[in-house]
Coordinates of C-alpha atoms in Angstrom, one line a residue:
M287 CA -4.4 -139.1 -44.1
V288 CA -1.6 -138.3 -41.9
R289 CA -2.9 -138.8 -38.1
E290 CA 0.3 -139.1 -36.0
G291 CA 4.5 -138.5 -36.8
E292 CA 6.8 -137.0 -35.6
A293 CA 5.8 -133.6 -36.9
A294 CA 2.6 -133.4 -35.4
K295 CA 4.3 -134.3 -31.8
A296 CA 3.7 -131.7 -29.0
L297 CA 6.7 -130.2 -27.0
R298 CA 5.1 -131.1 -23.1
Y299 CA 5.7 -129.1 -20.1
R300 CA 4.2 -129.6 -16.6
T301 CA 1.5 -127.1 -15.6
G302 CA -0.6 -126.6 -12.6
A303 CA -3.1 -128.7 -14.3
G304 CA -1.1 -131.6 -15.0
Y305 CA 0.5 -132.5 -18.7
T306 CA -0.3 -129.6 -21.4
A307 CA 0.7 -130.2 -25.3
R308 CA 2.0 -127.6 -27.3
M309 CA 1.9 -127.8 -30.9
K310 CA 3.1 -125.3 -33.8
I311 CA 1.8 -125.3 -37.1
D312 CA 1.3 -123.0 -40.5
A313 CA -2.1 -123.3 -40.3
L314 CA -5.0 -124.9 -38.4
V315 CA -8.8 -125.6 -38.8
V316 CA -11.0 -126.0 -36.8
G317 CA -14.2 -128.7 -38.0
A318 CA -13.8 -131.3 -40.4
G319 CA -16.7 -131.2 -42.4
P320 CA -16.9 -129.3 -46.0
A321 CA -16.0 -126.5 -45.2
G322 CA -13.1 -127.2 -43.2
L323 CA -12.1 -129.6 -45.4
V324 CA -12.0 -127.6 -48.8
A325 CA -10.4 -124.7 -46.5
A326 CA -7.3 -127.7 -45.7
E327 CA -7.3 -128.8 -49.2
E328 CA -6.4 -125.4 -50.5
L329 CA -3.9 -124.3 -47.8
G330 CA -2.1 -127.8 -48.4
R331 CA -2.1 -127.5 -52.0
A332 CA 0.0 -124.2 -51.4
G333 CA 2.6 -125.8 -49.8
A334 CA 1.2 -125.0 -45.5
R335 CA 1.5 -127.7 -43.2
V336 CA -1.9 -128.1 -41.8
L337 CA -4.0 -129.4 -38.7
V338 CA -7.2 -130.1 -38.9
A339 CA -9.2 -130.6 -35.6
E340 CA -12.0 -132.2 -35.4
R341 CA -14.4 -132.7 -32.5
M342 CA -16.5 -136.3 -33.3
P343 CA -14.8 -139.4 -33.9
S344 CA -14.5 -139.3 -37.6
P345 CA -14.5 -136.2 -40.1
A346 CA -18.1 -135.1 -42.3
R347 CA -20.3 -136.7 -40.5
K348 CA -23.2 -134.8 -41.4
F349 CA -21.8 -134.5 -45.0
L350 CA -22.2 -138.4 -44.8
M351 CA -25.7 -138.4 -43.2
A352 CA -26.9 -136.2 -46.0
G353 CA -25.6 -138.5 -48.6
K354 CA -27.4 -141.5 -47.4
S355 CA -30.1 -140.3 -49.2
G356 CA -28.2 -138.9 -52.3
L357 CA -25.7 -136.3 -52.2
N358 CA -27.6 -133.5 -53.8
L359 CA -23.6 -131.7 -54.4
T360 CA -24.9 -128.7 -56.0
K361 CA -27.7 -127.2 -58.2
D362 CA -27.2 -126.6 -62.0
E363 CA -29.2 -123.6 -63.1
D364 CA -28.7 -120.1 -64.4
P365 CA -26.0 -117.8 -62.2
A366 CA -28.3 -115.1 -61.5
L367 CA -30.8 -117.8 -59.8
I368 CA -28.0 -119.2 -58.1
A369 CA -27.4 -115.9 -55.9
A370 CA -31.4 -115.3 -55.6
A371 CA -31.3 -118.1 -53.4
Y372 CA -29.3 -116.7 -50.8
G373 CA -31.4 -114.0 -50.2
A374 CA -30.8 -110.6 -48.4
G375 CA -28.2 -110.5 -45.5
A376 CA -26.1 -113.2 -47.1
G377 CA -23.0 -110.6 -47.3
P378 CA -20.5 -111.7 -49.6
V379 CA -22.0 -115.3 -50.2
P380 CA -23.7 -114.7 -53.4
R381 CA -20.0 -113.3 -54.9
I382 CA -18.4 -116.2 -53.2
V383 CA -20.6 -118.9 -54.8
G384 CA -19.8 -116.8 -58.0
A385 CA -16.4 -117.8 -58.6
F386 CA -17.0 -121.2 -57.0
G387 CA -20.0 -122.7 -58.2
P388 CA -21.8 -125.5 -60.2
A389 CA -19.3 -126.2 -62.7
E390 CA -16.6 -125.9 -60.4
I391 CA -18.2 -128.2 -58.1
R392 CA -18.6 -130.6 -60.4
A393 CA -15.0 -130.1 -61.8
W394 CA -13.5 -130.4 -58.5
A395 CA -15.7 -134.1 -57.5
E396 CA -15.0 -135.2 -61.0
G397 CA -11.3 -134.7 -60.6
L398 CA -12.0 -136.7 -57.4
G399 CA -13.0 -139.9 -59.8
Q400 CA -16.1 -139.3 -59.1
P401 CA -18.9 -139.1 -62.0
L402 CA -21.8 -137.0 -61.8
F403 CA -25.0 -136.9 -63.1
T404 CA -27.9 -134.0 -63.3
G405 CA -31.7 -135.1 -62.5
S406 CA -34.5 -132.8 -63.8
T407 CA -34.8 -130.3 -61.5
G408 CA -31.3 -129.9 -62.0
R409 CA -30.4 -130.9 -58.6
V410 CA -26.4 -132.6 -59.2
F411 CA -25.4 -136.0 -57.7
P412 CA -22.5 -138.4 -57.9
V413 CA -23.6 -141.5 -60.1
A414 CA -22.9 -143.6 -56.5
M415 CA -25.5 -141.5 -54.9
K416 CA -23.3 -141.4 -52.0
A417 CA -21.0 -139.1 -49.5
S418 CA -18.6 -141.7 -48.6
P419 CA -16.6 -142.7 -52.4
L420 CA -16.2 -138.9 -52.8
L421 CA -15.2 -138.7 -49.1
R422 CA -12.6 -141.4 -49.2
A423 CA -10.9 -140.0 -51.9
W424 CA -10.9 -136.3 -50.5
L425 CA -9.1 -137.6 -47.3
T426 CA -6.4 -139.8 -49.5
R427 CA -5.7 -136.2 -51.4
L428 CA -5.5 -134.4 -47.9
D429 CA -3.2 -137.2 -47.4
G430 CA -1.0 -136.4 -50.2
F431 CA -0.9 -132.2 -49.2
G432 CA 0.8 -134.0 -45.7
V433 CA -2.6 -132.1 -44.5
Q434 CA -2.9 -133.8 -40.3
L435 CA -6.5 -134.9 -38.7
R436 CA -7.2 -135.4 -35.1
T437 CA -10.1 -135.9 -33.9
R438 CA -12.1 -136.0 -30.8
W439 CA -10.6 -132.5 -30.5
H440 CA -12.9 -130.3 -28.8
W441 CA -12.2 -126.8 -28.9
T442 CA -12.4 -124.5 -26.1
G443 CA -11.7 -121.3 -26.9
D444 CA -8.0 -121.0 -26.7
G445 CA -7.2 -124.4 -27.0
F446 CA -8.4 -128.1 -27.3
D447 CA -9.6 -131.0 -25.1
T448 CA -8.3 -134.0 -26.3
P449 CA -8.1 -137.6 -25.7
E450 CA -4.6 -136.9 -24.3
G451 CA -5.3 -133.8 -22.1
P452 CA -5.6 -130.4 -23.1
V453 CA -3.2 -129.2 -26.2
R454 CA -2.3 -125.5 -27.2
V455 CA -1.9 -124.8 -31.2
D456 CA 0.1 -122.3 -32.2
A457 CA -0.7 -121.4 -35.8
R458 CA 0.2 -118.9 -38.1
A459 CA -3.3 -118.8 -39.6
T460 CA -6.8 -120.5 -38.3
V461 CA -9.5 -121.3 -40.2
L462 CA -12.9 -122.1 -37.8
A463 CA -15.3 -123.8 -39.7
M464 CA -17.0 -125.2 -36.6
G465 CA -21.0 -125.5 -38.5
G466 CA -24.2 -124.3 -37.6
A467 CA -26.5 -125.7 -34.2
S468 CA -28.7 -128.5 -36.0
W469 CA -27.9 -131.8 -35.8
R470 CA -25.8 -132.0 -32.6
R471 CA -25.6 -135.7 -32.6
L472 CA -23.5 -135.1 -36.0
G473 CA -21.1 -132.6 -34.4
S474 CA -22.8 -129.2 -35.0
D475 CA -24.1 -128.0 -31.2
G476 CA -23.0 -124.4 -32.3
A477 CA -21.0 -124.4 -29.2
W478 CA -18.0 -121.9 -30.4
A479 CA -20.8 -119.2 -30.4
V480 CA -20.6 -118.9 -26.6
H481 CA -16.7 -118.4 -27.0
L482 CA -16.8 -115.8 -29.4
A483 CA -19.5 -113.9 -28.5
A484 CA -17.7 -114.0 -25.1
T485 CA -15.3 -112.2 -26.5
G486 CA -17.3 -109.4 -28.3
L487 CA -17.6 -110.7 -32.0
P488 CA -21.0 -110.1 -32.9
V489 CA -23.2 -113.3 -33.5
A490 CA -26.7 -113.6 -34.4
L491 CA -28.8 -115.6 -32.8
F492 CA -29.1 -119.2 -34.1
Q493 CA -32.9 -120.1 -35.5
P494 CA -34.0 -123.3 -37.2
A495 CA -33.7 -123.0 -41.2
N496 CA -35.2 -125.7 -43.7
A497 CA -37.3 -126.9 -40.8
G498 CA -41.0 -128.8 -40.2
L499 CA -43.3 -127.2 -38.7
S500 CA -45.3 -128.1 -35.4
V501 CA -48.9 -129.4 -35.6
A502 CA -51.4 -130.7 -32.6
W503 CA -52.5 -132.9 -34.4
S504 CA -56.0 -134.4 -33.9
N505 CA -56.5 -138.1 -32.9
H506 CA -58.2 -138.2 -36.7
M507 CA -54.9 -137.6 -38.1
S508 CA -53.3 -140.6 -36.7
P509 CA -53.7 -143.2 -39.7
L510 CA -52.5 -140.3 -42.3
F511 CA -48.8 -139.9 -40.6
G512 CA -46.5 -141.1 -43.2
A513 CA -48.4 -140.2 -45.8
P514 CA -46.9 -137.9 -48.7
V515 CA -48.8 -134.6 -49.5
K516 CA -48.9 -133.9 -53.5
N517 CA -50.1 -131.6 -56.1
V518 CA -50.5 -128.3 -53.7
A519 CA -49.1 -125.1 -53.8
L520 CA -47.8 -123.5 -50.6
L521 CA -48.9 -119.9 -50.0
T522 CA -46.7 -117.4 -47.7
G523 CA -48.0 -114.2 -48.1
D524 CA -47.6 -113.1 -52.0
V525 CA -45.3 -116.1 -52.4
E526 CA -46.4 -119.3 -54.2
A527 CA -44.4 -122.3 -54.0
R528 CA -44.4 -126.0 -55.1
G529 CA -43.5 -129.1 -53.5
E530 CA -43.9 -131.6 -51.4
F531 CA -44.5 -132.7 -48.2
V532 CA -45.2 -135.3 -45.5
I533 CA -47.4 -135.6 -42.7
A534 CA -45.4 -136.7 -39.6
R535 CA -46.3 -137.2 -36.3
T536 CA -45.1 -134.0 -35.2
G537 CA -46.5 -131.9 -37.8
L538 CA -45.5 -131.5 -41.6
E539 CA -41.8 -132.4 -43.0
G540 CA -40.2 -132.7 -46.1
G541 CA -39.2 -130.4 -48.7
G542 CA -42.3 -128.5 -49.6
I543 CA -42.3 -127.3 -45.8
Y544 CA -38.6 -126.1 -46.0
A545 CA -39.0 -124.0 -49.1
V546 CA -41.1 -121.8 -46.9
S547 CA -39.7 -122.2 -43.6
R548 CA -37.9 -119.0 -43.7
A549 CA -40.8 -116.5 -44.5
V550 CA -43.0 -118.7 -42.3
R551 CA -40.7 -118.0 -39.0
E552 CA -40.2 -114.4 -40.0
G553 CA -44.0 -113.9 -39.4
A554 CA -45.8 -115.0 -42.5
P555 CA -49.0 -116.5 -42.5
L556 CA -49.1 -120.3 -44.5
A557 CA -52.0 -121.6 -46.5
L558 CA -52.2 -124.4 -49.0
D559 CA -53.8 -124.1 -52.0
L560 CA -55.1 -127.7 -52.9
K561 CA -56.0 -127.5 -56.5
P562 CA -53.7 -124.6 -57.5
D563 CA -54.5 -125.7 -61.4
L564 CA -58.2 -124.6 -60.7
T565 CA -59.5 -121.6 -60.3
E566 CA -62.4 -121.0 -57.3
A567 CA -65.2 -121.1 -59.9
E568 CA -63.6 -123.7 -61.8
I569 CA -63.7 -125.9 -58.2
R570 CA -67.2 -124.3 -57.2
A571 CA -68.3 -125.2 -60.4
R572 CA -66.9 -128.8 -60.5
L573 CA -68.3 -129.4 -56.7
A574 CA -72.2 -128.6 -57.6
R575 CA -72.0 -131.0 -60.9
A576 CA -70.8 -134.2 -58.0
K577 CA -73.4 -136.4 -56.8
G578 CA -73.5 -137.6 -53.6
S579 CA -71.6 -137.4 -50.2
L580 CA -69.3 -134.4 -49.7
G581 CA -66.3 -137.0 -49.4
N582 CA -67.5 -138.5 -52.8
R583 CA -67.5 -134.7 -54.1
L584 CA -64.2 -134.4 -52.9
R585 CA -62.9 -137.4 -54.3
K586 CA -64.1 -136.5 -57.9
L587 CA -62.3 -133.2 -57.2
G588 CA -59.5 -134.9 -57.6
L589 CA -58.7 -134.8 -53.4
D590 CA -56.9 -137.6 -52.2
P591 CA -57.1 -138.8 -49.0
A592 CA -53.9 -136.6 -47.1
Q593 CA -55.6 -133.5 -49.0
R594 CA -59.1 -134.6 -47.7
A595 CA -58.0 -135.1 -44.4
L596 CA -55.8 -131.8 -44.1
L597 CA -59.3 -129.9 -45.3
M598 CA -61.1 -131.3 -42.6
E599 CA -58.6 -131.2 -39.6
F600 CA -58.4 -127.5 -40.5
A601 CA -61.3 -126.2 -41.4
R602 CA -64.2 -128.0 -39.8
P603 CA -67.2 -126.8 -39.0
L604 CA -66.8 -126.8 -43.2
P605 CA -68.8 -123.8 -45.1
D606 CA -71.5 -124.1 -47.7
D607 CA -69.0 -122.6 -50.2
L608 CA -65.8 -124.6 -49.9
A609 CA -64.5 -123.2 -53.2
P610 CA -62.3 -120.6 -51.1
L611 CA -61.2 -122.8 -48.5
I612 CA -59.8 -125.1 -50.9
K613 CA -57.8 -122.4 -52.7
R614 CA -56.2 -121.1 -49.5
L615 CA -56.7 -123.7 -46.4
P616 CA -55.2 -121.8 -43.1
V617 CA -52.3 -123.9 -41.7
P618 CA -52.5 -123.3 -38.3
H619 CA -49.5 -124.7 -36.2
E620 CA -47.4 -124.2 -33.5
G621 CA -43.8 -123.0 -35.3
L622 CA -41.0 -124.4 -36.6
R623 CA -39.6 -128.0 -34.8
P624 CA -36.7 -127.5 -32.5
L625 CA -33.6 -126.1 -34.1
D626 CA -31.8 -129.3 -33.4
E627 CA -34.0 -130.9 -36.0
A628 CA -33.7 -128.0 -38.7
I629 CA -31.7 -129.3 -41.9
S630 CA -29.4 -125.9 -41.1
T631 CA -29.3 -123.1 -39.3
A632 CA -30.2 -119.4 -39.7
G633 CA -27.6 -117.0 -37.4
G634 CA -23.7 -117.5 -36.5
L635 CA -20.7 -114.8 -36.6
M636 CA -22.5 -111.6 -38.6
W637 CA -20.7 -110.2 -41.8
D638 CA -19.3 -107.2 -39.6
A639 CA -17.0 -109.2 -37.9
L640 CA -15.2 -110.2 -41.5
D641 CA -13.5 -108.5 -44.1
V642 CA -14.1 -109.6 -47.7
D643 CA -11.5 -112.2 -47.0
L644 CA -13.6 -113.6 -44.3
M645 CA -11.1 -113.2 -41.8
L646 CA -11.8 -111.7 -38.4
K647 CA -11.4 -107.8 -38.7
D648 CA -10.3 -108.1 -35.1
R649 CA -7.8 -111.1 -35.2
P650 CA -5.3 -111.2 -38.1
G651 CA -4.8 -114.7 -39.3
T652 CA -8.5 -115.8 -38.3
F653 CA -10.7 -116.6 -41.1
A654 CA -14.7 -118.6 -40.7
C655 CA -16.2 -119.9 -43.2
G656 CA -19.4 -122.6 -43.6
E657 CA -22.4 -122.6 -41.7
M658 CA -20.4 -120.8 -38.6
L659 CA -21.1 -117.5 -41.0
D660 CA -24.7 -115.8 -41.1
W661 CA -26.3 -117.0 -44.0
E662 CA -29.0 -119.4 -45.2
A663 CA -30.2 -121.0 -48.1
P664 CA -33.0 -123.7 -49.1
T665 CA -32.6 -126.9 -50.1
G666 CA -31.5 -128.3 -53.3
G667 CA -27.7 -128.4 -53.5
Y668 CA -27.4 -124.7 -51.9
L669 CA -26.6 -125.1 -48.5
L670 CA -23.4 -127.6 -50.0
T671 CA -22.5 -125.2 -52.8
A672 CA -22.1 -122.5 -50.2
C673 CA -20.2 -124.2 -47.8
L674 CA -17.7 -125.2 -50.3
A675 CA -17.2 -122.3 -51.6
T676 CA -17.0 -120.0 -48.4
G677 CA -14.5 -122.8 -47.3
R678 CA -12.0 -122.4 -50.5
H679 CA -12.3 -118.6 -50.1
A680 CA -11.1 -118.8 -46.5
G681 CA -8.4 -121.7 -47.0
Q682 CA -6.8 -119.5 -50.2
A683 CA -7.2 -115.9 -48.4
A684 CA -5.3 -118.0 -45.1
A685 CA -2.6 -119.6 -47.6
R686 CA -2.0 -115.9 -49.2
F687 CA -2.0 -114.2 -45.5
L688 CA 1.0 -117.1 -44.8
G689 CA 2.5 -115.6 -48.1
L690 CA 2.3 -118.8 -50.1

């Protein structure tokens, strides 16, 4: 990717604050995460002169971190299920994902020379199981389109603070792709929301999504920290979800908890069904047949050490009839973990501010995409799918705005 060159050099002029640089470019993309890079790709393919400005020392840091445990690009499942995953309030996201969903993302990644495979749950991964090979190929493609990248450029609302001093960019079209407000150390701090809200744009308060639960454990639980909890169902209101999670020092973490974090955030009580494949009557009968101590009877029932520990932690003193508790064990907690620990965030730029092209209604030529927008989704490929889809949508709309 082009980082220097005559076309990117600024015309400098003296101001009261010293030297300020001014640049002219067809299209400016603020943020070099997946949404911003795919927007730049669409603009570059259309023939625009594109500048990507990134506040971190290198692009796509959150993307690379996500890929360390296996880059889940998307999910291969029925389009209706994919659309439903984004839930109410997602605005045009289901429609946009419908135009650039799992099949299109697979073709895009394979076009970058990255073979893929689909796991047993429908999750799609690169065979390399990492983000770095895909990112290198992606940046090479952008370089071929002449896209310029500037790092350590901090957006200030009307310009950038850079290592070389303040810079103003005159762009005919701008795509904002600055992410949400989680994983601050990787670049998504949500600071942009203050600037946009100050101009009167509607911005929904950031809240944690796909986050763990805070639990004030007794000292008895410390030997279980790090233990997985398997073969349980998580109950929030009338909804039942299956998924594993981990007993952590700070509370409960993992995919099963993330799946219900939205409902919990919205006030639904959480309970665990420790034996989801047995009825209450079957549990009661098996416990009655078992001999010996309570611990031995619970082992005979099939509860593993982590499940037994949670039962003791959350339900003591135990009643004589344990079957109802085993089927619906209330989970006392102190709410979701802090925003910066969440995998993603709810909130952001509200849909009322945007038209069907994701262009700001009161700022012709300025578009927004990715986690900046007010939507959320569960883990499992849905997050990255929507980031790529909305970035592509905004990039193509910006190219049309430029007449390309």
